[in-house]
Amino acid sequence: MARTSRSSTSKWRSFHPSYYLKRPKRLALLFIVFVSATLVVWDRQTLVREYEDEVTKLHKEVGHLENLLEELKNVQGGTVRKLESGKTNNPSKREVPDDTIDIQRREKVKDAMLHAWGSYEKYAWGQDELQPQSKNGVNSFGGLGATLVDSLDTLYIMGLHEQFQKAREWVANILDFNKDYEASVFETTIRVVGGLLSAYDLSGEKVFLDKARDIADRLLPAWDTPSGIPYNVINLAHGRGHNPGWTGGQSILADSGTEQLEFIALSQRTGDLKYKQKVENVIIQLNKTFPADGLLPIYIDPHSGSTSYSPITFGAMGDSFYEYLLKVWIQGNKTSAVKHYREMWEKSMKGLLSLIRRSTPSSFTYICEKNGDSLYDKMDELACFAPGMLALGAVGYGPGDSQKFLSLAEELAWTCYNFYQSTPTKLAGENYFFHAGQDMSVGTSWNILRPETVESLFYLWRLTGNKTYQEWGWNIFQAFEKNSRVESGYVGLKDVNTGVKDNKMQSFFLAETLKYLYLLFSPPSVIPLDQWVFNTEAHPIKIVAGQGGENFGDLNEKQKQFFRLRGRKEGRSD
């Protein structure tokens, strides 16, 4: 009991001021303790305030993002959200926030599409192409509705569903391929077969698959040659194939090697192997004598399968052959079944390196053309697809080569962008020449609304996240708006120096140029590159999971059910 009392007395004394006044050291100690405690409390209060400030900032940011999302929903009518496919394991795909500027620019591109489509609908409905100046349509592709079919997936991706449904009804009820018309196998495949397959993959409407099969069946006799290298022209009604007279009876490289994506996809979706077999045999034949540098002349003998003495180019008549070597490998999920496509493509990229030159004084990187042992310092705007192709293919290399080809892609994209920036109209000519000490100069000076440069800017932005490519694309779009937009659509220029206009709205302006510009300002999860592959007419084709080029019969039950359900959507049989 006494111990308890002493303890209590001591405790009382220790809190009495007189106790410390008589003991200076203890007073100093108490002061130190008091100050320390005060500082701790102050620090905690400061931390709490800072924490509360951070929470407030985060709440504001969340509110801002929610507002953007709501605005995005209103702008797109839900289409962007519908096309987003969730997260991906693809390390090359970067998630880029969808900001207000992107939304506004995307809306401007959508407005351009509405202007182009509305003009076509008013003055050329169902015909192949619109002539905006004279306000009439022309059937430059035999009356296959080229602009309408080419635009289906663009309408769908942009959320223009009323326009899409009207176009769908025309396809279902009016589109007829039984025409006594000499059709380009290449153009019909990339625009019509590709357009219909893409519309099917996006919407699930079976009518598009049925129509794709109909036109593909009419094209198939073109491959009935001694070598399997197709004729490039076919009569759609009678199935007679031949080559243009101006080629001397030869088949064209790009025209013969740019059907693989579409016909393999058609076999996957129908279960009929004949489409896949015809187009893959072309690659088998070319691979038998494929050169070490992977560069093929543009003319091939359809009887022997051998190449003829002719130019080598990544421009007109060569370009998309190399593009499809890479893209079939991607379409086949990069498996062993399609390994030879990648191997051929890598050989061709070694060859491409041998064609690379740099101008003086500005060191613009460009791709030469070759004839025999001679190099020509000329590059087509068509070859401006190459930066996008190189960026897309770079991920298949090891780290060293990957960076080398990505850097090359970026250098070439800068050159292609300057094709536009170097003219008074800020629109590119058809081709350019390079002279020592003078850099680039326009050769053929027309512009027909081509997409290749914005295509590459799209790929580079998607794969690097560098917003510079968006800015370049926006500048090109504004140049189109300033120089090519007229009262009734869009036209090309007869001369990019004077700005004199022509009288044609190319179908690929709606199918490719505007689509790539729209996607350039859309979230990367809209048509993600690990789930879709674009044909050379910018028609996205869905990559079938687990497929390495196998036929539909090899699909697992889940995948079969996926396609069956898509084919039965809304119970339409059409």
Coordinates of C-alpha atoms in Angstrom, one line a residue:
M1 CA 0.0 0.0 0.0
A2 CA 2.8 2.4 0.9
R3 CA 4.5 1.7 -2.5
T4 CA 1.4 2.6 -4.3
S5 CA 1.1 5.8 -2.3
R6 CA 4.8 6.8 -3.1
S7 CA 4.3 6.1 -6.7
S8 CA 1.2 8.4 -6.8
T9 CA 3.0 11.2 -4.9
S10 CA 6.0 11.0 -7.3
K11 CA 3.7 11.1 -10.3
W12 CA 2.0 14.3 -8.9
R13 CA 5.3 16.0 -8.3
S14 CA 6.6 15.3 -11.8
F15 CA 3.7 17.3 -13.2
H16 CA 4.0 20.3 -10.8
P17 CA 5.8 23.4 -12.3
S18 CA 7.8 24.1 -9.1
Y19 CA 9.3 20.7 -9.4
Y20 CA 11.1 21.7 -12.7
L21 CA 11.8 25.3 -11.7
K22 CA 14.2 24.0 -9.1
R23 CA 15.7 21.5 -11.6
P24 CA 16.9 23.4 -14.9
K25 CA 18.1 20.2 -16.6
R26 CA 14.7 18.5 -16.2
L27 CA 13.0 21.7 -17.4
A28 CA 15.1 21.7 -20.5
L29 CA 14.3 18.0 -21.0
L30 CA 10.6 18.8 -20.7
F31 CA 10.9 21.6 -23.2
I32 CA 12.5 19.3 -25.7
V33 CA 9.9 16.6 -25.2
F34 CA 7.1 19.3 -25.6
V35 CA 8.6 20.7 -28.8
S36 CA 9.2 17.2 -30.3
A37 CA 5.6 16.2 -29.6
T38 CA 4.4 19.4 -31.1
L39 CA 6.4 18.8 -34.3
V40 CA 5.1 15.3 -34.5
V41 CA 1.6 16.5 -34.3
W42 CA 2.3 19.3 -36.8
D43 CA 3.9 16.8 -39.2
R44 CA 0.9 14.5 -38.9
Q45 CA -1.4 17.3 -39.6
T46 CA 0.6 18.4 -42.6
L47 CA 0.7 14.8 -43.9
V48 CA -3.1 14.6 -43.4
R49 CA -3.6 17.8 -45.3
E50 CA -1.3 16.7 -48.1
Y51 CA -3.1 13.3 -48.2
E52 CA -6.5 15.1 -48.4
D53 CA -5.2 17.4 -51.2
E54 CA -4.1 14.3 -53.2
V55 CA -7.4 12.6 -52.6
T56 CA -9.2 15.7 -53.8
K57 CA -7.0 15.9 -56.9
L58 CA -7.7 12.2 -57.7
H59 CA -11.4 12.7 -57.3
K60 CA -11.2 15.6 -59.7
E61 CA -9.3 13.5 -62.2
V62 CA -11.8 10.6 -61.9
G63 CA -14.6 13.1 -62.4
H64 CA -12.8 14.5 -65.5
L65 CA -12.3 11.0 -66.9
E66 CA -15.9 10.1 -66.2
N67 CA -17.0 13.2 -68.1
L68 CA -14.7 12.3 -71.0
L69 CA -16.2 8.8 -71.0
E70 CA -19.7 10.2 -71.1
E71 CA -18.7 12.5 -73.9
L72 CA -17.2 9.7 -75.8
K73 CA -20.4 7.6 -75.4
N74 CA -22.4 10.5 -76.7
V75 CA -20.0 11.2 -79.6
Q76 CA -19.7 7.6 -80.7
G77 CA -23.2 6.3 -79.9
G78 CA -21.5 3.5 -78.0
T79 CA -19.5 2.2 -81.1
V80 CA -16.1 2.8 -79.7
R81 CA -17.0 1.0 -76.5
K82 CA -18.6 -1.8 -78.4
L83 CA -15.5 -2.3 -80.5
E84 CA -13.1 -2.3 -77.6
S85 CA -12.1 -5.8 -76.7
G86 CA -10.6 -5.4 -73.3
K87 CA -7.0 -5.8 -72.2
T88 CA -4.4 -7.6 -74.2
N89 CA -1.2 -9.3 -73.4
N90 CA 0.5 -7.9 -76.4
P91 CA 3.4 -5.8 -75.1
S92 CA 3.6 -3.7 -78.3
K93 CA 0.1 -2.3 -77.7
R94 CA 0.1 0.8 -75.5
E95 CA -3.0 2.1 -73.8
V96 CA -3.2 5.8 -74.6
P97 CA -5.8 7.9 -72.8
D98 CA -8.6 9.3 -75.0
D99 CA -8.4 13.0 -74.5
T100 CA -10.6 15.8 -75.6
I101 CA -8.5 16.8 -78.6
D102 CA -8.6 13.2 -79.9
I103 CA -12.3 13.2 -79.6
Q104 CA -12.7 16.5 -81.4
R105 CA -10.4 15.4 -84.2
R106 CA -12.1 12.1 -84.5
E107 CA -15.4 13.9 -84.9
K108 CA -14.0 16.1 -87.7
V109 CA -12.9 13.0 -89.6
K110 CA -16.3 11.5 -89.0
D111 CA -17.9 14.7 -90.4
A112 CA -15.7 14.3 -93.5
M113 CA -16.9 10.7 -93.9
L114 CA -20.5 11.9 -93.6
H115 CA -19.9 14.6 -96.2
A116 CA -18.3 12.0 -98.6
W117 CA -20.9 9.3 -98.0
G118 CA -23.8 11.7 -98.2
S119 CA -22.6 13.0 -101.5
Y120 CA -22.1 9.5 -102.8
E121 CA -25.6 8.5 -101.6
K122 CA -27.2 11.6 -103.2
Y123 CA -25.5 11.5 -106.6
A124 CA -24.0 8.0 -107.2
W125 CA -25.9 5.5 -105.0
G126 CA -25.0 2.0 -106.0
Q127 CA -22.5 3.0 -108.6
D128 CA -18.7 2.4 -108.3
E129 CA -17.5 6.0 -107.9
L130 CA -18.8 9.5 -107.5
Q131 CA -17.7 12.4 -109.7
P132 CA -18.2 15.3 -107.3
Q133 CA -17.7 18.1 -109.8
S134 CA -20.3 16.9 -112.3
K135 CA -22.4 15.3 -109.5
N136 CA -22.9 11.9 -111.1
G137 CA -21.7 8.4 -110.7
V138 CA -19.5 6.1 -112.9
N139 CA -19.1 2.4 -113.0
S140 CA -15.4 2.1 -113.3
F141 CA -15.4 -1.4 -111.7
G142 CA -18.2 -2.9 -113.7
G143 CA -21.0 -1.8 -111.5
L144 CA -20.0 -3.7 -108.4
G145 CA -20.9 -0.9 -106.0
A146 CA -17.2 -0.4 -105.3
T147 CA -17.5 2.7 -103.1
L148 CA -20.5 1.3 -101.2
V149 CA -18.9 -2.1 -100.5
D150 CA -15.5 -0.4 -99.7
S151 CA -17.1 1.8 -97.2
L152 CA -19.2 -0.7 -95.2
D153 CA -16.6 -1.3 -92.4
T154 CA -15.8 2.4 -92.2
L155 CA -19.4 3.2 -91.6
Y156 CA -19.7 0.5 -88.9
I157 CA -16.5 1.5 -87.1
M158 CA -17.6 5.2 -87.0
G159 CA -20.9 4.3 -85.6
L160 CA -22.9 5.4 -88.6
H161 CA -25.3 2.5 -88.2
E162 CA -28.3 4.0 -90.1
Q163 CA -26.0 4.5 -93.2
F164 CA -24.6 1.0 -92.7
Q165 CA -28.0 -0.6 -92.6
K166 CA -29.1 1.1 -95.8
A167 CA -26.0 -0.1 -97.5
R168 CA -26.5 -3.6 -96.1
E169 CA -30.0 -3.6 -97.7
W170 CA -28.5 -2.7 -101.1
V171 CA -25.9 -5.5 -100.8
A172 CA -28.6 -8.0 -99.9
N173 CA -31.2 -7.0 -102.5
I174 CA -29.4 -5.4 -105.4
L175 CA -25.7 -6.3 -105.6
D176 CA -25.3 -8.8 -108.5
F177 CA -21.9 -10.2 -109.6
N178 CA -23.2 -12.0 -112.7
K179 CA -21.8 -9.4 -115.1
D180 CA -20.1 -9.7 -118.4
Y181 CA -17.2 -7.6 -117.2
E182 CA -13.5 -8.0 -117.3
A183 CA -12.6 -7.5 -113.7
S184 CA -9.2 -7.0 -112.1
V185 CA -8.7 -9.9 -109.8
F186 CA -6.5 -7.8 -107.5
E187 CA -8.9 -4.8 -107.2
T188 CA -12.0 -7.0 -106.8
T189 CA -10.4 -9.0 -104.1
I190 CA -9.0 -6.2 -102.0
R191 CA -12.1 -3.9 -102.3
V192 CA -15.0 -6.2 -102.7
V193 CA -14.1 -9.6 -101.1
G194 CA -12.1 -7.8 -98.4
G195 CA -14.9 -5.2 -97.8
L196 CA -17.6 -7.9 -97.5
L197 CA -15.5 -10.1 -95.2
S198 CA -14.7 -7.2 -92.9
A199 CA -18.4 -6.2 -92.8
Y200 CA -19.2 -9.8 -91.8
D201 CA -16.5 -10.0 -89.1
L202 CA -17.7 -6.7 -87.6
S203 CA -21.5 -7.1 -87.8
G204 CA -22.0 -10.9 -88.0
E205 CA -24.5 -10.3 -90.9
K206 CA -24.4 -13.5 -92.9
V207 CA -25.4 -11.8 -96.2
F208 CA -21.9 -10.3 -96.4
L209 CA -20.2 -13.7 -96.1
D210 CA -22.6 -15.2 -98.8
K211 CA -21.8 -12.3 -101.2
A212 CA -18.0 -12.7 -100.5
R213 CA -18.2 -16.3 -101.4
D214 CA -20.2 -15.6 -104.6
I215 CA -17.7 -13.1 -106.0
A216 CA -14.7 -15.3 -104.9
D217 CA -16.1 -18.2 -106.8
R218 CA -16.2 -16.0 -109.9
L219 CA -12.6 -15.0 -109.4
L220 CA -11.2 -18.6 -108.8
P221 CA -10.8 -19.6 -112.5
A222 CA -8.1 -16.9 -112.7
W223 CA -5.8 -19.4 -110.9
D224 CA -6.3 -22.1 -113.4
T225 CA -2.9 -21.6 -115.1
P226 CA 0.0 -24.2 -115.6
S227 CA 2.0 -22.7 -112.7
G228 CA -0.9 -21.7 -110.5
I229 CA 0.2 -18.0 -110.8
P230 CA -3.1 -16.3 -111.5
Y231 CA -4.1 -14.3 -114.5
N232 CA -4.8 -10.8 -113.4
V233 CA -8.1 -10.3 -115.3
I234 CA -11.2 -12.4 -115.2
N235 CA -14.6 -12.3 -116.8
L236 CA -17.1 -12.4 -114.0
A237 CA -19.9 -14.1 -116.0
H238 CA -17.9 -16.5 -118.1
G239 CA -14.8 -17.2 -116.0
R240 CA -12.3 -16.5 -118.8
G241 CA -8.9 -15.3 -117.4
H242 CA -6.1 -13.4 -119.1
N243 CA -3.5 -10.7 -118.5
P244 CA -3.6 -7.1 -119.7
G245 CA -2.0 -6.6 -123.1
W246 CA 0.4 -4.0 -121.8
T247 CA 2.2 -6.5 -119.6
G248 CA 3.1 -8.7 -122.6
G249 CA 1.0 -11.6 -121.2
Q250 CA 2.9 -11.5 -117.9
S251 CA 1.2 -11.5 -114.5
I252 CA 2.0 -8.7 -112.1
L253 CA 3.7 -9.5 -108.8
A254 CA 1.4 -7.4 -106.5
D255 CA -1.7 -8.4 -108.4
S256 CA -0.8 -12.1 -108.0
G257 CA 0.4 -12.1 -104.4
T258 CA -2.3 -9.9 -102.7
E259 CA -5.2 -12.2 -102.3
Q260 CA -3.9 -14.5 -99.6
L261 CA -5.5 -12.7 -96.6
E262 CA -8.9 -12.6 -98.0
F263 CA -9.1 -16.1 -99.5
I264 CA -7.6 -17.8 -96.4
A265 CA -10.1 -15.9 -94.3
L266 CA -12.9 -17.1 -96.6
S267 CA -11.8 -20.7 -96.2
Q268 CA -11.7 -20.3 -92.4
R269 CA -15.2 -18.9 -92.3
T270 CA -16.9 -21.3 -94.8
G271 CA -14.9 -24.5 -94.2
D272 CA -14.1 -24.7 -98.0
L273 CA -10.4 -25.3 -98.5
K274 CA -10.4 -24.4 -102.2
Y275 CA -9.9 -20.7 -101.6
K276 CA -6.9 -21.1 -99.3
Q277 CA -5.3 -23.7 -101.5
K278 CA -5.4 -21.6 -104.6
V279 CA -3.7 -18.6 -103.0
E280 CA -1.2 -20.5 -100.9
N281 CA 0.0 -22.4 -104.0
V282 CA 1.2 -19.0 -105.4
I283 CA 3.5 -18.5 -102.4
I284 CA 4.7 -22.1 -102.7
Q285 CA 5.6 -21.6 -106.3
L286 CA 7.4 -18.3 -105.7
N287 CA 9.3 -19.7 -102.7
K288 CA 10.8 -22.5 -104.9
T289 CA 13.1 -19.9 -106.6
F290 CA 12.9 -17.1 -104.0
P291 CA 16.1 -15.1 -104.2
A292 CA 18.4 -14.6 -101.2
D293 CA 17.6 -10.9 -101.1
G294 CA 13.9 -11.6 -101.3
L295 CA 13.3 -9.0 -104.1
L296 CA 11.2 -10.1 -107.0
P297 CA 10.7 -8.3 -110.4
I298 CA 7.2 -7.1 -111.0
Y299 CA 6.5 -9.5 -113.9
I300 CA 5.9 -13.3 -113.6
D301 CA 5.2 -15.8 -116.3
P302 CA 1.9 -17.5 -115.5
H303 CA 2.9 -20.6 -117.5
S304 CA 6.3 -21.3 -116.1
G305 CA 6.1 -19.4 -112.8
S306 CA 9.4 -17.8 -113.4
T307 CA 10.1 -14.1 -113.0
S308 CA 10.8 -11.9 -116.0
Y309 CA 13.4 -9.1 -116.4
S310 CA 11.6 -6.1 -115.1
P311 CA 11.8 -3.5 -112.3
I312 CA 12.0 -4.2 -108.6
T313 CA 10.0 -1.8 -106.5
F314 CA 8.2 -1.3 -103.3
G315 CA 5.9 1.1 -105.2
A316 CA 3.3 0.3 -107.9
M317 CA 3.0 -3.3 -108.9
G318 CA 5.3 -4.6 -106.2
D319 CA 4.2 -3.1 -102.9
S320 CA 1.5 -5.3 -101.4
F321 CA 3.2 -8.6 -102.2
Y322 CA 5.7 -7.9 -99.5
E323 CA 2.9 -6.5 -97.2
Y324 CA 1.0 -9.8 -97.4
L325 CA 4.0 -12.0 -96.6
L326 CA 4.0 -10.3 -93.2
K327 CA 0.3 -10.1 -92.7
V328 CA -0.5 -13.7 -93.5
W329 CA 2.1 -14.6 -90.8
I330 CA 0.1 -12.4 -88.4
Q331 CA -3.2 -13.8 -89.6
G332 CA -1.9 -17.3 -88.9
N333 CA -1.0 -16.4 -85.3
K334 CA 2.7 -16.5 -86.1
T335 CA 2.7 -20.3 -85.9
S336 CA 4.9 -22.9 -87.6
A337 CA 2.2 -23.4 -90.3
V338 CA 2.9 -19.9 -91.6
K339 CA 6.6 -19.6 -90.7
H340 CA 7.6 -19.6 -94.3
Y341 CA 5.8 -16.4 -94.9
R342 CA 7.8 -14.7 -92.2
E343 CA 11.0 -16.2 -93.5
M344 CA 10.3 -14.9 -97.0
W345 CA 9.4 -11.5 -95.6
E346 CA 12.6 -11.2 -93.6
K347 CA 14.6 -12.0 -96.7
S348 CA 12.7 -9.3 -98.5
M349 CA 13.5 -6.8 -95.8
K350 CA 17.2 -7.6 -96.2
G351 CA 16.7 -6.7 -99.8
L352 CA 14.9 -3.5 -98.9
L353 CA 17.9 -2.5 -96.8
S354 CA 20.0 -2.7 -100.0
L355 CA 17.7 -0.1 -101.6
I356 CA 17.9 2.4 -98.9
R357 CA 19.6 5.7 -99.7
R358 CA 19.7 9.2 -98.0
S359 CA 19.3 12.5 -99.7
T360 CA 21.5 15.5 -99.5
P361 CA 21.6 18.0 -97.9
S362 CA 18.7 17.0 -95.5
S363 CA 19.3 13.3 -95.3
F364 CA 15.8 12.1 -96.1
T365 CA 15.7 8.3 -96.1
Y366 CA 14.1 6.8 -99.2
I367 CA 13.7 3.5 -101.0
C368 CA 15.2 3.3 -104.5
E369 CA 13.8 1.3 -107.4
K370 CA 16.0 -1.2 -109.1
N371 CA 16.3 -2.6 -112.7
G372 CA 19.0 -5.2 -113.2
D373 CA 22.0 -3.8 -111.4
S374 CA 21.0 -0.2 -111.6
L375 CA 19.3 1.8 -108.9
Y376 CA 17.0 4.7 -109.5
D377 CA 16.5 7.5 -107.0
K378 CA 12.7 7.5 -107.3
M379 CA 10.1 6.6 -104.7
D380 CA 6.3 6.3 -105.1
E381 CA 3.9 7.7 -102.5
L382 CA 2.5 4.1 -102.7
A383 CA 5.8 2.9 -101.1
C384 CA 4.9 5.0 -98.0
F385 CA 3.0 1.9 -96.8
A386 CA 6.5 0.5 -95.9
P387 CA 7.1 2.5 -92.7
G388 CA 3.9 1.0 -91.2
M389 CA 4.8 -2.5 -92.5
L390 CA 8.3 -2.3 -91.0
A391 CA 7.0 -1.1 -87.6
L392 CA 4.4 -3.9 -87.6
G393 CA 7.0 -6.5 -88.5
A394 CA 9.7 -5.2 -86.1
V395 CA 8.2 -7.0 -83.1
G396 CA 9.1 -10.4 -84.7
Y397 CA 12.8 -9.7 -84.6
G398 CA 15.3 -9.9 -81.7
P399 CA 16.0 -6.6 -79.8
G400 CA 18.8 -5.4 -82.0
D401 CA 17.1 -5.9 -85.4
S402 CA 13.7 -4.8 -84.0
Q403 CA 15.1 -1.4 -83.0
K404 CA 17.0 -1.2 -86.4
F405 CA 13.8 -1.7 -88.4
L406 CA 11.7 0.5 -86.2
S407 CA 14.2 3.3 -86.6
L408 CA 14.1 2.8 -90.3
A409 CA 10.3 2.9 -90.3
E410 CA 10.5 6.3 -88.4
E411 CA 13.0 7.7 -90.8
L412 CA 10.9 6.7 -93.9
A413 CA 7.8 8.1 -92.3
W414 CA 9.5 11.5 -91.9
T415 CA 10.3 11.4 -95.6
C416 CA 6.7 10.5 -96.5
Y417 CA 5.4 13.3 -94.3
N418 CA 7.7 15.7 -96.2
F419 CA 6.3 14.5 -99.5
Y420 CA 3.2 16.4 -98.2
Q421 CA 4.9 19.3 -96.5
S422 CA 7.2 20.1 -99.5
T423 CA 4.3 21.2 -101.8
P424 CA 2.3 24.4 -101.8
T425 CA -0.9 22.5 -101.2
K426 CA 0.7 20.4 -98.4
L427 CA -0.6 17.3 -100.3
A428 CA 1.8 14.7 -101.8
G429 CA 2.4 14.0 -105.4
E430 CA 2.3 10.5 -106.9
N431 CA 6.1 10.0 -106.9
Y432 CA 9.3 11.8 -106.0
F433 CA 12.8 12.0 -107.4
F434 CA 15.9 12.6 -105.3
H435 CA 18.9 14.6 -106.7
A436 CA 22.2 15.2 -105.0
G437 CA 22.2 18.5 -103.2
Q438 CA 18.5 19.1 -103.9
D439 CA 16.7 16.5 -101.7
M440 CA 13.2 15.6 -103.1
S441 CA 11.2 17.0 -106.0
V442 CA 7.8 16.0 -107.3
G443 CA 7.7 13.8 -110.3
T444 CA 4.1 13.0 -111.3
S445 CA 2.3 15.8 -109.6
W446 CA -1.2 14.5 -109.1
N447 CA -2.8 13.5 -105.8
I448 CA -5.7 11.1 -105.9
L449 CA -6.5 11.0 -102.1
R450 CA -4.1 8.1 -101.4
P451 CA -3.9 6.6 -97.9
E452 CA -0.4 5.1 -97.6
T453 CA 1.3 7.8 -95.5
V454 CA -1.5 8.1 -93.0
E455 CA -1.6 4.3 -92.9
S456 CA 2.0 4.3 -91.7
L457 CA 1.3 7.1 -89.2
F458 CA -1.5 5.0 -87.8
Y459 CA 0.8 2.0 -87.2
L460 CA 3.6 4.0 -85.8
W461 CA 1.3 5.8 -83.4
R462 CA -0.2 2.5 -82.3
L463 CA 3.1 0.8 -81.8
T464 CA 5.1 3.6 -80.2
G465 CA 2.6 5.8 -78.6
N466 CA 4.3 8.9 -80.0
K467 CA 1.7 11.6 -80.5
T468 CA 3.9 13.3 -83.1
Y469 CA 2.4 10.9 -85.6
Q470 CA -1.1 12.1 -84.7
E471 CA 0.0 15.7 -85.3
W472 CA 1.3 14.8 -88.7
G473 CA -1.9 13.0 -89.6
W474 CA -3.9 16.0 -88.5
N475 CA -1.9 18.3 -90.7
I476 CA -2.5 16.0 -93.7
F477 CA -6.2 15.8 -92.9
Q478 CA -6.5 19.6 -92.8
A479 CA -4.7 19.8 -96.2
F480 CA -7.4 17.4 -97.6
E481 CA -10.1 19.6 -96.1
K482 CA -8.6 22.7 -97.6
N483 CA -7.8 21.5 -101.1
S484 CA -10.0 18.4 -101.8
R485 CA -13.3 19.1 -100.1
V486 CA -15.9 20.4 -102.5
E487 CA -19.7 20.9 -102.3
S488 CA -20.5 17.3 -103.3
G489 CA -17.7 15.2 -101.8
Y490 CA -13.9 15.1 -102.1
V491 CA -11.7 15.2 -105.2
G492 CA -8.1 14.6 -106.1
L493 CA -5.7 17.2 -107.5
K494 CA -4.4 17.3 -111.0
D495 CA -1.4 19.2 -109.7
V496 CA -0.3 19.5 -106.1
N497 CA 1.6 22.7 -107.0
T498 CA -1.3 24.6 -108.5
G499 CA -4.2 22.9 -106.6
V500 CA -6.2 22.3 -109.8
K501 CA -8.9 19.7 -108.9
D502 CA -9.9 16.6 -110.7
N503 CA -13.4 15.0 -110.8
K504 CA -13.2 11.7 -109.0
M505 CA -13.7 10.6 -105.4
Q506 CA -11.7 7.4 -105.1
S507 CA -13.4 4.6 -103.2
F508 CA -10.3 4.1 -101.1
F509 CA -10.6 7.6 -99.7
L510 CA -13.6 6.4 -97.7
A511 CA -12.2 2.8 -97.2
E512 CA -8.7 3.7 -96.2
T513 CA -7.7 7.4 -95.9
L514 CA -10.6 8.4 -93.7
K515 CA -10.6 5.2 -91.7
Y516 CA -6.9 5.3 -90.9
L517 CA -7.3 9.0 -89.9
Y518 CA -10.3 8.1 -87.7
L519 CA -8.4 5.3 -86.0
L520 CA -5.4 7.5 -85.6
F521 CA -7.5 9.5 -83.1
S522 CA -9.3 6.5 -81.5
P523 CA -8.2 4.5 -78.5
P524 CA -5.8 1.6 -79.4
S525 CA -8.5 -0.8 -78.1
V526 CA -10.6 0.0 -81.2
I527 CA -9.7 -2.7 -83.7
P528 CA -6.6 -3.8 -81.7
L529 CA -3.7 -5.0 -83.8
D530 CA -3.3 -8.3 -81.8
Q531 CA -6.9 -9.3 -82.8
W532 CA -7.3 -7.8 -86.3
V533 CA -5.2 -7.6 -89.4
F534 CA -5.9 -5.0 -92.1
N535 CA -5.9 -6.0 -95.7
T536 CA -4.2 -3.7 -98.2
E537 CA -7.5 -1.8 -98.7
A538 CA -7.7 -1.2 -94.9
H539 CA -10.4 -3.7 -94.3
P540 CA -9.9 -5.3 -90.8
I541 CA -10.2 -9.0 -90.8
K542 CA -10.6 -10.8 -87.5
I543 CA -7.7 -13.1 -86.5
V544 CA -9.1 -16.5 -85.7
A545 CA -7.7 -17.6 -82.3
G546 CA -5.4 -20.6 -82.4
Q547 CA -5.3 -20.8 -86.2
G548 CA -2.1 -21.2 -88.1
G549 CA -3.7 -21.1 -91.5
E550 CA -5.7 -24.3 -90.8
N551 CA -9.1 -24.9 -92.3
F552 CA -12.4 -24.3 -90.6
G553 CA -12.8 -28.0 -90.0
D554 CA -9.8 -27.8 -87.6
L555 CA -11.4 -25.2 -85.4
N556 CA -12.3 -26.2 -81.9
E557 CA -16.0 -26.4 -80.9
K558 CA -16.0 -23.0 -79.2
Q559 CA -14.6 -21.3 -82.3
K560 CA -17.0 -23.2 -84.6
Q561 CA -19.9 -22.0 -82.4
F562 CA -18.6 -18.4 -82.7
F563 CA -18.8 -18.5 -86.5
R564 CA -22.2 -20.3 -86.5
L565 CA -23.7 -17.8 -84.2
R566 CA -22.4 -14.9 -86.2
G567 CA -23.9 -16.5 -89.3
R568 CA -27.3 -16.8 -87.8
K569 CA -27.5 -13.3 -86.3
E570 CA -31.0 -11.9 -86.2
G571 CA -32.2 -15.0 -88.0
R572 CA -31.6 -13.6 -91.4
S573 CA -31.0 -16.0 -94.2
D574 CA -30.9 -13.6 -97.1

